[in-house]
Amino acid sequence: MDHSEHSGNNEHNKMKHDMNSHDSPDASHEKHEEHHEMKHEEHDRHKGHADHRDAGASPPAHEGHDKHKGHADHHAHMVADFRKRFWISIVVTIPILILSPLIQELAGLGDSLRFTGDLYLLFGLSSFVFFHGGYPFLKGLFNELKGARPGMMTLIAIAISTAYVYSSVVVFGLEGKVFFWELATLIDIMLLGHWIEMKSIMGASRALEELARLMPSEAHKLMPDGSTQDIALDKLNTGDRVLVKPGEKIPADGDVVAGGSSVNEAMLTGESMPVSKKTGDRVIGGSINGEGSITVEIKKTGKDSFLSQVIELVKEAQESKSKTQDLANRAALWLTGIALGSGAITLFIWLVIMNKDFAFALERTVTVMVIACPHALGLAVPLVVAVSTALSASNGLLIRNRAAFEKARNIQAIIFDKTGTLTEGRFGVTDTVILKDDADEKEIIKYAASVEAHSEHPIAKGIVDSSPETYPVEGFRAIPGKGAEGRVNNRDVKVVSPGYLRENNIEAGDERIERLASQGKTVVFVIIDGELKGAVALADVIRPESKKAISMLREMGIKCMMLTGDNRQVAAWVSEELQLDDYFAEVLPHEKSAKIKEVQARNLVVAMTGDGVNDAPALAQADVGIAIGAGTDVAVETADIILVNSNPLDAVAILGLARATYRKMIQNLIWATGYNAFAIPLAAGALYKAGILLTPAMGAVLMSLSTVIVAVNARFLKVEKK
């Protein structure tokens, strides 16, 4: 059945492909070794580079592939390096714990494990952990001081260095206690913290690679003698003619010069219906040919093609993303100053004012440095992120971009793509209009479905799906461009378009039909034995969960909007049904990111929820990009958050989780820093005259306790799914 005049919005047929091309700026690659001490706030900058690594894995845009890939390999190496250092350090930490006098004492072993030279062995093992496991932090200290930006790396490095130097001096004669086990466990925990965090960031986007994969590898070029020759895409030139067989991908943008077919552009335009193509119509490279063979004259190749333009837009949007600085890093910056200042003041007071010996003063200073060391602070944010990531994943909500997820708590407006997100992306019957009193609604649908069962058209399928059963049909015949007919139960049944009624001077004369048509719905008519019995209206089916999701988001104070390539009537109908705050209709794919910018210009923090390749630039442009799981791989790769199920209620759940996650982060940061405010004076000896004096070992125990509290608190995080 050919309902071509009602096959939905065909604006894509006249889509402009002449968007300006922008070359992405070359990224400056840091030296390999600098990755080891990379600070948290630098991760997003590096992620941006990794995002480009496969920008040119295919003919549309294959310059710069190796350049970007190299940096992504560095990033992967960095994660592997932290993992390797952590496992090696943790193995060496076991004998350090066994050899440590305090641990032996706590285990009630006395001197049973002591032997001559055991402290020297302990020193050797601890030296290995200090230099091997602590290398990224020591290198980070150097780089932070060189850049005059002391932060968490500085604090970690000074703490482990102080602990190491002090313990080493005690081994070689100074009176005091060694606390190598605290040093080793501190390094282990900091390596684990960095590994956890970097793994959550490491999901470097493969959006460009996924986009490039839409293109076929070869094309059937028509030669002057009428034969075809298979050639690689990069050998295609403007003006060449190619044959595209049924089911094949169209190799490049061009015009149909022979044949006719329906083309599935859903991967590129996001819209659900195959678009009818005939001689003179434009086709897009990467779209999938339907049932007919077509000959296409190539108009644009390489960088000029539509797909390359989408790739370029994704790249630009990803490059221009703001670099969100890590919460823990901001807190650590001023904690660094407090810790360093407290250590220096402690040493000065006990040495100069209290006239204590150097061993005592250094022990006080080391205790301060150890207790102020960011065990808890280092894990306060990464641990909550790790918990929220795992928790959300088990609920079908995948977090890809940590910084954007953190930002999701501030979302003020959410923009939904219509097709496949708020709607199911398939035609379904929305209304049945009875035009004769003797007609029955169910019977009209059943008769129409019986005839349409023999057609592959999406509208026909929508009618068939709405009827649980059908009658047998005899003499099925398509009415070209107007519908179909057949004999059902010895009655002549026609399912036809409004064009057929006009041609045959049949008047429907019902305002209900006009109202349905004004909503952008496709209306077909059912004629039984020459008499017009009823009309069936079809539209993209609105998901049952959409209305509840929109209502809940508005209760959270979030404005709900919709973006669609469909016509204004359809958009207005969906918007009214769901009570949206605003909608944008007839938006071409390359204009979607501009609409996101337009909403951002209203000083709103914007989330975009979509599912098609054409949504990829918009997902990347938005402050938070949320991909519906039923969508294409590329949308998923460009998104910051992926909803595995096609349920808008999951968007509500992930925004709620983002707010809960932030609350946990704040609680952990308050605890981690508040504990220091209490413990540092105690470690410095503020209650010395009252007989209360913390040893470095006790300082380390308190520090470990604060870490446990932070970890337990993170575990209380929950996903509220409605």
XYZ file of C-alpha atoms in Angstrom:
722
model
C 0.000 0.000 0.000
C 1.348 3.418 -0.908
C 0.187 6.169 1.395
C 2.984 8.362 0.193
C 1.106 11.587 0.660
C 0.707 10.719 4.336
C 4.035 9.127 5.051
C 4.863 11.694 7.678
C 7.145 14.656 7.578
C 9.323 14.685 4.474
C 11.350 17.769 5.227
C 14.438 15.594 5.244
C 14.074 15.098 1.485
C 14.985 18.709 0.943
C 17.630 18.760 3.657
C 20.491 21.174 3.097
C 23.927 19.573 3.083
C 26.017 22.701 2.673
C 26.966 23.248 6.311
C 30.357 24.807 6.735
C 33.150 22.415 7.545
C 35.375 23.115 10.521
C 38.719 21.500 11.083
C 39.212 20.592 14.706
C 42.152 22.299 16.365
C 45.130 20.087 17.019
C 45.325 19.032 20.614
C 48.569 19.519 22.418
C 49.728 16.151 23.740
C 51.505 16.103 27.041
C 54.546 13.944 27.511
C 53.820 10.332 28.331
C 55.189 10.443 31.852
C 53.047 13.413 32.800
C 49.989 11.207 32.622
C 51.010 9.489 35.805
C 50.400 12.468 37.998
C 47.502 13.926 36.099
C 45.262 15.886 38.402
C 41.527 15.305 38.588
C 40.604 18.520 36.892
C 42.771 17.635 33.928
C 40.902 14.426 33.163
C 38.148 16.093 31.187
C 40.698 17.875 29.017
C 42.302 14.548 28.193
C 38.970 12.907 27.641
C 38.321 15.451 24.950
C 41.398 14.250 23.090
C 40.457 10.638 23.520
C 37.054 11.471 22.090
C 38.679 12.250 18.781
C 40.822 9.191 18.467
C 38.756 7.533 15.806
C 37.548 10.649 14.091
C 38.663 9.425 10.758
C 38.322 5.688 10.888
C 36.414 5.758 7.616
C 36.209 7.493 4.271
C 34.035 10.486 5.374
C 36.844 12.057 7.349
C 39.941 10.047 7.824
C 42.557 12.674 8.400
C 44.077 12.770 11.860
C 43.175 9.236 12.874
C 46.625 8.270 14.100
C 47.136 11.619 15.809
C 44.065 11.209 18.004
C 44.484 7.502 18.554
C 47.939 8.032 20.034
C 46.614 10.196 22.805
C 43.823 7.781 23.641
C 46.448 5.037 23.936
C 48.332 7.212 26.450
C 45.140 7.621 28.459
C 44.510 3.861 28.448
C 48.129 3.288 29.475
C 47.680 5.681 32.381
C 44.714 3.730 33.766
C 46.631 0.460 33.309
C 49.648 2.014 35.033
C 47.656 2.978 38.165
C 46.098 -0.511 38.226
C 49.506 -2.199 37.915
C 51.094 0.002 40.584
C 48.156 -0.658 42.934
C 48.346 -4.477 42.669
C 52.143 -4.593 42.970
C 52.030 -2.248 45.978
C 49.237 -4.203 47.680
C 51.246 -7.460 47.354
C 54.367 -5.851 48.862
C 52.211 -4.265 51.614
C 51.361 -7.723 53.044
C 54.910 -8.478 54.324
C 55.182 -4.828 55.464
C 52.107 -5.351 57.671
C 53.503 -8.655 59.002
C 56.883 -7.072 59.818
C 55.444 -3.911 61.455
C 55.947 -3.861 65.258
C 52.578 -2.162 65.910
C 50.656 -4.758 63.882
C 52.512 -7.581 65.669
C 51.633 -5.977 68.983
C 47.946 -5.528 68.054
C 47.812 -9.163 66.877
C 49.250 -10.303 70.222
C 52.311 -11.894 68.602
C 54.848 -10.146 70.831
C 58.372 -10.667 69.504
C 57.675 -14.062 67.914
C 58.121 -12.698 64.362
C 61.096 -10.451 65.177
C 64.517 -11.334 63.819
C 67.873 -9.629 63.312
C 67.664 -7.070 60.533
C 63.876 -7.224 60.265
C 63.635 -3.424 60.370
C 66.077 -3.158 57.470
C 63.943 -5.585 55.440
C 60.873 -3.526 56.412
C 62.735 -0.405 55.267
C 63.626 -2.048 51.934
C 60.066 -3.199 51.213
C 58.638 0.189 52.249
C 61.183 1.987 50.076
C 59.935 -0.034 47.108
C 56.283 0.889 47.802
C 57.274 4.530 48.372
C 59.186 4.901 45.106
C 57.146 2.540 42.919
C 53.606 3.110 44.228
C 54.234 6.714 45.226
C 55.839 7.738 41.931
C 52.688 9.294 40.379
C 52.188 11.426 43.509
C 55.838 12.466 43.779
C 55.804 13.399 40.100
C 52.487 15.202 40.689
C 54.054 17.206 43.542
C 56.810 18.344 41.201
C 54.390 19.387 38.452
C 51.940 21.112 40.810
C 54.702 23.126 42.446
C 56.214 23.914 39.048
C 52.809 25.237 37.935
C 52.271 27.051 41.278
C 49.049 25.079 41.783
C 49.432 22.919 44.890
C 46.589 20.451 45.312
C 45.829 16.906 46.335
C 48.996 15.485 44.770
C 51.073 17.904 46.856
C 49.354 16.860 50.058
C 49.668 13.150 49.313
C 53.325 13.468 48.304
C 54.301 15.496 51.376
C 52.450 13.109 53.679
C 54.054 9.974 52.250
C 57.461 11.670 52.039
C 57.271 12.850 55.658
C 56.194 9.391 56.804
C 58.928 7.726 54.772
C 61.755 10.059 55.777
C 60.808 9.968 59.469
C 60.490 6.165 59.557
C 63.732 5.745 57.615
C 65.607 7.990 60.085
C 64.167 5.945 62.998
C 65.403 2.703 61.372
C 68.911 4.196 61.182
C 69.142 5.393 64.765
C 66.747 8.211 65.692
C 64.600 7.473 68.696
C 60.962 7.005 67.725
C 58.564 4.617 66.079
C 58.435 3.495 62.488
C 55.112 3.635 60.719
C 55.900 2.095 57.393
C 52.606 0.195 57.349
C 50.675 3.457 57.500
C 52.782 4.722 54.611
C 52.168 1.587 52.516
C 48.415 1.479 53.163
C 48.164 5.209 52.451
C 49.832 4.753 49.052
C 47.634 1.704 48.315
C 44.434 3.599 49.100
C 45.450 6.651 47.069
C 46.361 4.450 44.074
C 43.007 2.671 44.402
C 41.193 6.016 44.603
C 42.857 7.258 41.432
C 42.258 3.993 39.611
C 38.543 4.002 40.539
C 38.137 7.590 39.437
C 40.064 7.298 36.188
C 38.198 4.162 35.167
C 34.930 6.088 35.458
C 36.378 8.836 33.267
C 38.222 6.532 30.874
C 35.150 5.645 28.744
C 36.605 7.763 25.956
C 33.882 8.475 23.432
C 33.764 6.402 20.286
C 31.002 8.524 18.762
C 32.963 9.438 15.660
C 33.974 5.843 15.004
C 30.342 4.718 15.343
C 29.201 7.449 12.946
C 31.854 6.483 10.433
C 30.728 2.854 10.588
C 27.410 3.827 9.034
C 29.165 4.043 5.665
C 29.580 0.944 3.487
C 33.110 -0.050 2.505
C 32.474 -0.224 -1.248
C 30.204 1.148 -3.967
C 28.937 -0.356 -7.259
C 30.160 2.252 -9.744
C 28.398 2.306 -13.130
C 30.923 2.290 -15.958
C 30.380 3.968 -19.382
C 29.650 0.576 -20.998
C 26.819 -0.080 -18.540
C 28.727 -2.614 -16.384
C 29.344 -2.132 -12.652
C 32.648 -2.145 -10.838
C 33.095 -2.385 -7.052
C 35.353 0.439 -5.847
C 36.431 1.795 -2.453
C 34.514 4.853 -1.198
C 37.534 7.131 -1.281
C 37.764 6.486 -5.038
C 34.281 7.945 -5.612
C 34.116 11.378 -7.222
C 31.370 13.936 -7.652
C 29.391 13.097 -10.786
C 29.983 9.333 -10.584
C 26.921 7.120 -10.810
C 26.473 4.162 -8.493
C 23.973 1.330 -8.343
C 22.408 0.713 -4.911
C 20.715 -2.684 -4.577
C 17.854 -3.505 -2.158
C 19.005 -3.589 1.474
C 22.379 -1.936 0.791
C 23.701 1.253 2.329
C 23.866 4.316 0.096
C 27.591 5.094 -0.324
C 27.485 8.911 -0.599
C 25.147 11.910 -0.807
C 23.545 12.253 -4.216
C 20.428 12.397 -6.379
C 18.363 9.471 -7.641
C 18.619 9.394 -11.448
C 16.898 6.066 -12.085
C 14.629 3.683 -10.213
C 12.560 4.160 -7.086
C 12.558 2.817 -3.543
C 11.879 3.693 0.071
C 14.964 4.590 2.085
C 15.432 4.125 5.821
C 17.075 7.310 7.113
C 16.310 6.565 10.772
C 20.001 6.129 11.647
C 20.712 9.615 10.307
C 17.516 11.611 10.840
C 16.055 9.748 13.823
C 12.614 9.685 12.243
C 10.752 6.411 12.140
C 9.260 6.184 8.655
C 11.091 5.060 5.515
C 11.100 7.911 3.007
C 9.876 7.293 -0.527
C 12.549 8.147 -3.136
C 12.064 8.619 -6.865
C 14.040 10.196 -9.710
C 15.299 13.632 -8.699
C 15.134 13.054 -4.940
C 18.183 13.557 -2.719
C 19.571 10.580 -0.750
C 22.016 10.635 2.171
C 25.160 8.521 2.408
C 24.832 5.955 5.185
C 21.046 5.538 4.875
C 19.682 2.077 3.996
C 17.953 1.353 0.699
C 14.633 -0.490 0.859
C 12.902 -2.773 -1.602
C 13.946 -1.274 -4.971
C 17.189 -0.755 -6.910
C 18.194 2.869 -7.520
C 20.922 4.596 -9.481
C 22.442 7.560 -7.626
C 24.553 10.356 -9.064
C 27.135 11.388 -6.442
C 26.902 15.056 -5.418
C 29.033 15.221 -2.274
C 31.859 13.068 -0.934
C 34.321 13.098 1.966
C 34.260 16.216 4.148
C 31.324 17.726 2.255
C 28.944 14.848 2.965
C 26.118 15.060 5.452
C 27.601 12.346 7.668
C 30.978 14.104 7.800
C 29.195 17.309 8.795
C 27.496 15.449 11.660
C 30.889 14.007 12.683
C 32.375 17.516 12.661
C 29.493 18.906 14.749
C 29.944 16.148 17.331
C 33.668 16.874 17.478
C 33.125 20.620 17.922
C 30.502 20.171 20.623
C 32.758 17.772 22.544
C 35.756 20.109 22.297
C 33.797 23.097 23.585
C 32.548 21.329 26.717
C 33.485 22.984 29.979
C 36.032 21.236 32.167
C 34.333 20.564 35.496
C 36.806 20.709 38.337
C 36.580 17.906 40.845
C 34.944 18.753 44.174
C 37.538 16.901 46.206
C 40.345 18.685 44.432
C 38.894 22.083 45.340
C 38.613 21.050 48.982
C 42.134 19.570 48.943
C 43.602 22.849 47.715
C 42.849 24.716 50.912
C 43.340 21.607 53.069
C 46.866 21.455 51.639
C 47.570 24.893 53.041
C 46.085 24.014 56.432
C 48.032 20.747 56.658
C 51.353 22.244 55.586
C 50.899 25.248 57.843
C 49.867 23.073 60.793
C 52.894 20.811 60.326
C 55.331 23.714 60.207
C 53.717 25.471 63.183
C 53.721 22.218 65.179
C 57.464 21.687 64.566
C 58.247 25.299 65.453
C 56.203 25.338 68.689
C 57.597 22.085 70.095
C 61.186 22.863 69.119
C 61.461 26.585 69.838
C 58.750 27.448 72.342
C 58.330 24.179 74.287
C 62.074 23.281 74.038
C 61.341 19.636 73.256
C 63.886 17.422 71.484
C 63.821 17.079 67.722
C 62.572 13.459 67.755
C 59.479 14.480 69.756
C 58.837 17.587 67.628
C 59.218 15.601 64.403
C 56.892 12.910 65.709
C 54.243 15.587 66.424
C 54.753 17.046 62.944
C 54.542 13.664 61.263
C 51.391 12.828 63.223
C 49.845 16.078 61.976
C 50.898 15.307 58.405
C 49.536 11.750 58.593
C 46.253 12.679 60.234
C 45.732 15.546 57.761
C 46.501 13.212 54.891
C 43.532 12.875 52.546
C 42.662 9.206 52.889
C 38.984 10.070 53.302
C 39.184 13.159 51.137
C 40.807 11.195 48.317
C 37.949 8.688 48.286
C 35.119 11.054 49.270
C 34.164 11.778 45.668
C 35.540 8.791 43.674
C 33.928 6.293 46.039
C 30.499 7.941 45.776
C 30.935 8.043 42.002
C 31.941 4.366 41.901
C 28.942 3.395 44.055
C 26.504 5.530 42.066
C 27.905 4.202 38.772
C 27.549 0.553 39.827
C 24.179 1.162 41.467
C 22.786 2.988 38.459
C 24.127 0.353 36.045
C 22.264 -2.374 37.920
C 19.122 -0.285 37.351
C 19.739 0.179 33.636
C 21.175 3.699 33.970
C 24.746 3.941 32.654
C 26.967 6.891 33.583
C 29.684 7.628 31.009
C 30.756 11.160 31.905
C 31.361 11.801 35.602
C 31.563 15.592 35.359
C 28.328 15.848 33.383
C 26.586 13.485 35.812
C 27.672 15.752 38.663
C 26.208 18.677 36.730
C 22.885 16.833 36.227
C 21.775 17.867 39.728
C 21.545 21.466 38.457
C 19.433 20.697 35.384
C 16.785 23.396 34.863
C 15.446 22.289 31.476
C 15.266 18.919 29.750
C 14.754 18.653 25.997
C 13.367 15.392 24.648
C 13.685 14.222 21.073
C 10.181 13.168 20.032
C 10.580 10.042 17.929
C 11.676 7.009 19.911
C 11.965 8.962 23.159
C 8.597 10.453 24.088
C 6.978 8.327 21.391
C 7.556 4.711 20.410
C 8.805 5.525 16.895
C 6.094 3.411 15.249
C 2.707 4.186 13.762
C -0.333 3.164 15.737
C -4.059 3.830 15.593
C -4.983 6.787 17.806
C -8.606 7.426 16.728
C -11.400 5.674 14.845
C -14.221 7.801 13.392
C -17.573 6.135 12.606
C -19.240 7.761 9.585
C -22.290 5.464 9.288
C -24.609 4.500 12.126
C -24.603 0.828 11.114
C -20.809 0.632 11.361
C -18.954 -0.837 14.326
C -15.549 0.521 15.432
C -13.945 -2.892 15.982
C -15.303 -4.245 12.696
C -13.990 -1.259 10.727
C -10.505 -1.786 12.182
C -10.739 -5.546 11.533
C -11.771 -5.079 7.875
C -9.057 -2.460 7.318
C -6.421 -4.655 9.017
C -7.452 -7.636 6.845
C -6.712 -5.722 3.643
C -3.587 -4.022 5.003
C -2.133 -7.342 6.190
C -0.890 -7.828 2.626
C 1.059 -4.534 2.600
C 4.486 -3.745 4.057
C 3.888 -0.014 4.446
C 4.398 1.364 7.999
C 0.852 2.801 8.026
C -0.544 -0.582 6.992
C 1.495 -2.257 9.725
C 0.116 0.230 12.286
C -3.465 -0.721 11.363
C -2.692 -4.460 11.416
C -1.024 -4.164 14.848
C -4.165 -2.524 16.266
C -6.401 -5.475 15.400
C -5.963 -8.738 17.338
C -7.360 -10.790 14.417
C -8.097 -10.458 10.696
C -10.357 -12.044 8.046
C -9.041 -13.907 4.988
C -8.723 -11.705 1.889
C -9.315 -12.527 -1.778
C -8.181 -10.533 -4.776
C -5.888 -8.124 -2.954
C -4.830 -5.229 -5.186
C -2.801 -2.085 -4.516
C -4.304 1.187 -5.725
C -1.106 3.036 -6.813
C -0.446 6.027 -4.575
C -3.908 5.841 -3.030
C -4.311 2.658 -0.975
C -5.389 -0.966 -1.353
C -8.489 -3.101 -1.820
C -9.665 -6.694 -1.558
C -12.696 -8.901 -0.967
C -13.329 -9.666 2.707
C -16.298 -11.859 3.704
C -17.668 -11.377 0.161
C -17.638 -7.621 0.605
C -15.544 -5.190 -1.431
C -13.264 -3.360 1.061
C -11.052 -0.400 0.211
C -8.597 1.329 2.573
C -7.696 4.621 0.886
C -6.145 8.043 1.317
C -7.971 11.412 1.175
C -6.632 11.742 -2.392
C -8.776 8.782 -3.481
C -11.872 10.448 -1.997
C -11.127 13.681 -3.865
C -10.592 11.833 -7.166
C -13.891 10.005 -6.823
C -15.866 12.989 -5.445
C -16.611 11.225 -2.173
C -17.373 13.645 0.663
C -16.412 12.703 4.221
C -17.941 15.903 5.589
C -17.027 15.431 9.241
C -15.290 18.033 11.393
C -13.696 15.290 13.517
C -11.608 14.242 10.509
C -10.506 17.833 9.928
C -9.500 18.096 13.575
C -7.440 14.876 13.373
C -5.747 16.056 10.177
C -4.934 19.404 11.805
C -3.082 17.484 14.536
C -0.777 16.129 11.846
C -2.213 12.635 12.054
C -2.416 10.370 9.008
C -6.060 9.643 8.171
C -7.149 6.742 5.961
C -10.731 5.893 5.000
C -12.531 2.545 4.948
C -15.038 2.003 2.116
C -17.166 -1.152 2.249
C -19.247 -2.076 -0.806
C -18.871 1.435 -2.182
C -20.092 3.100 1.009
C -17.805 5.237 3.212
C -18.093 3.596 6.633
C -15.362 5.194 8.724
C -11.920 6.698 9.057
C -8.835 5.590 10.946
C -6.275 8.113 12.267
C -2.685 7.070 12.909
C 0.262 8.781 14.515
C 3.548 8.012 16.192
C 2.389 6.343 19.429
C 3.100 8.304 22.634
C 4.793 6.125 25.246
C 2.492 5.427 28.219
C 5.326 6.432 30.645
C 5.947 9.809 29.003
C 3.099 11.686 30.681
C 4.090 10.550 34.183
C 7.762 11.332 33.532
C 6.965 14.872 32.337
C 4.704 15.450 35.351
C 7.412 14.288 37.792
C 10.123 16.377 36.129
C 7.953 19.480 36.370
C 7.389 18.728 40.065
C 11.211 18.743 40.416
C 11.186 22.266 38.993
C 12.545 21.220 35.587
C 11.132 22.725 32.380
C 10.214 20.044 29.827
C 10.636 20.705 26.104
C 10.547 18.705 22.876
C 12.623 18.792 19.703
C 11.422 17.151 16.489
C 11.887 17.108 12.731
C 8.142 16.494 12.402
C 5.681 19.187 11.346
C 4.159 21.721 13.731
C 0.750 20.035 13.898
C 2.229 16.743 15.124
C 4.517 18.563 17.571
C 1.634 20.658 18.944
C -0.506 17.535 19.444
C 2.243 15.665 21.347
C 3.065 18.791 23.377
C -0.582 19.250 24.357
C -1.019 15.580 25.255
C 2.049 15.644 27.536
C 1.626 19.238 28.823
C 5.127 20.292 27.771
C 6.481 23.779 28.532
C 7.770 24.336 24.988
C 8.504 22.554 21.699
C 10.599 23.041 18.556
C 9.187 21.573 15.329
C 10.537 21.086 11.792
C 14.124 21.116 13.089
C 16.596 19.645 10.589
C 19.264 17.344 12.059
C 22.142 19.797 11.808
C 20.004 22.490 13.495
C 19.341 20.510 16.656
C 22.540 21.552 18.475
C 21.701 25.192 17.621
C 18.332 24.771 19.388
C 20.163 23.449 22.467
C 22.382 26.567 22.385
C 19.241 28.694 22.063
C 17.786 27.225 25.275
C 21.192 27.500 27.013
C 21.196 31.205 26.048
C 18.175 31.616 28.368
C 20.641 30.925 31.205
C 19.282 27.428 31.735
C 21.338 24.292 32.456
C 20.088 21.926 29.769
C 19.806 18.152 29.456
C 19.076 16.582 26.062
C 17.442 13.167 25.723
C 17.544 11.529 22.295
C 18.124 8.347 20.367
C 19.253 9.007 16.784
C 22.545 9.743 15.080
C 21.224 13.167 14.165
C 20.865 13.784 17.922
C 24.585 13.175 18.450
C 25.709 16.854 18.085
C 22.797 17.968 20.299
C 23.613 15.354 22.954
C 27.222 16.567 22.932
C 26.232 20.271 23.006
C 23.870 19.885 25.972
C 25.239 20.272 29.496
C 24.111 16.676 30.030
C 23.419 14.312 27.114
C 21.055 11.428 27.939
C 20.635 8.641 25.354
C 17.607 6.382 25.277
C 18.882 2.806 25.079
C 16.723 1.762 22.166
C 18.593 4.328 20.117
C 21.614 3.923 17.925
C 25.128 3.187 19.151
C 26.387 6.596 18.164
C 23.844 8.420 20.282
C 24.873 6.221 23.164
C 28.561 6.969 22.585
C 28.004 10.738 22.466
C 25.819 10.754 25.553
C 27.008 11.382 29.106
C 24.308 9.089 30.477
C 22.688 6.081 28.776
C 19.230 4.753 29.628
C 19.278 1.068 28.705
C 15.484 0.863 28.626
C 13.360 3.121 26.448
C 11.555 4.576 29.430
C 11.399 8.348 30.021
C 10.853 7.605 33.729
C 14.493 6.512 33.829
C 15.431 10.109 32.996
C 13.635 11.112 36.188
C 15.483 8.399 38.135
C 18.936 9.440 36.874
C 18.356 13.133 37.685
C 17.160 12.112 41.153
C 20.260 9.934 41.580
C 22.471 12.842 40.488
C 20.999 14.993 43.271
C 21.351 12.195 45.838
C 24.937 11.524 44.697
C 25.859 15.172 45.148
C 24.390 15.157 48.667
C 26.552 12.114 49.500
C 29.626 13.845 48.068
C 28.982 16.916 50.202
C 28.395 14.779 53.304
C 31.659 12.922 52.686
C 33.610 16.111 52.021
C 32.201 17.729 55.174
C 33.195 14.661 57.168
C 36.632 14.325 55.564
C 37.511 17.987 56.120
C 35.629 18.366 59.424
C 37.499 15.411 60.866
C 40.746 17.210 60.029
C 39.637 20.353 61.840
C 39.186 18.243 64.982
C 42.095 15.821 64.559
C 44.889 18.186 63.487
C 45.019 20.165 66.801
C 44.817 16.859 68.683
C 47.715 15.439 66.633
C 49.721 18.632 67.153
C 49.509 18.073 70.945
C 46.857 20.640 71.905
C 45.810 18.392 74.828
C 49.389 17.459 75.804
C 49.039 19.003 79.273
C 45.883 16.961 79.854
C 47.923 13.845 79.151
C 46.367 13.210 75.745
C 48.923 12.694 73.010
C 48.292 11.004 69.665
C 51.060 8.821 68.284
C 51.617 8.786 64.519
C 50.196 5.268 64.513
C 47.026 6.413 66.291
C 46.826 9.292 63.833
C 46.898 6.775 60.997
C 44.205 4.656 62.695
C 41.957 7.732 63.025
C 42.659 8.563 59.417
C 41.696 5.021 58.369
C 38.548 5.221 60.489
C 37.484 8.376 58.679
C 37.958 6.514 55.383
C 35.743 3.664 56.583
C 33.026 6.151 57.565
C 33.205 7.777 54.126
C 32.987 4.357 52.440
C 30.027 3.221 54.555
C 28.194 6.494 53.914
C 28.667 6.086 50.145
C 27.056 2.645 50.365
C 23.782 4.167 51.629
C 23.164 5.686 48.186
C 19.957 4.449 46.527
C 18.200 4.795 43.165
C 14.605 5.958 43.528
C 12.777 4.269 40.633
C 9.091 5.017 40.288
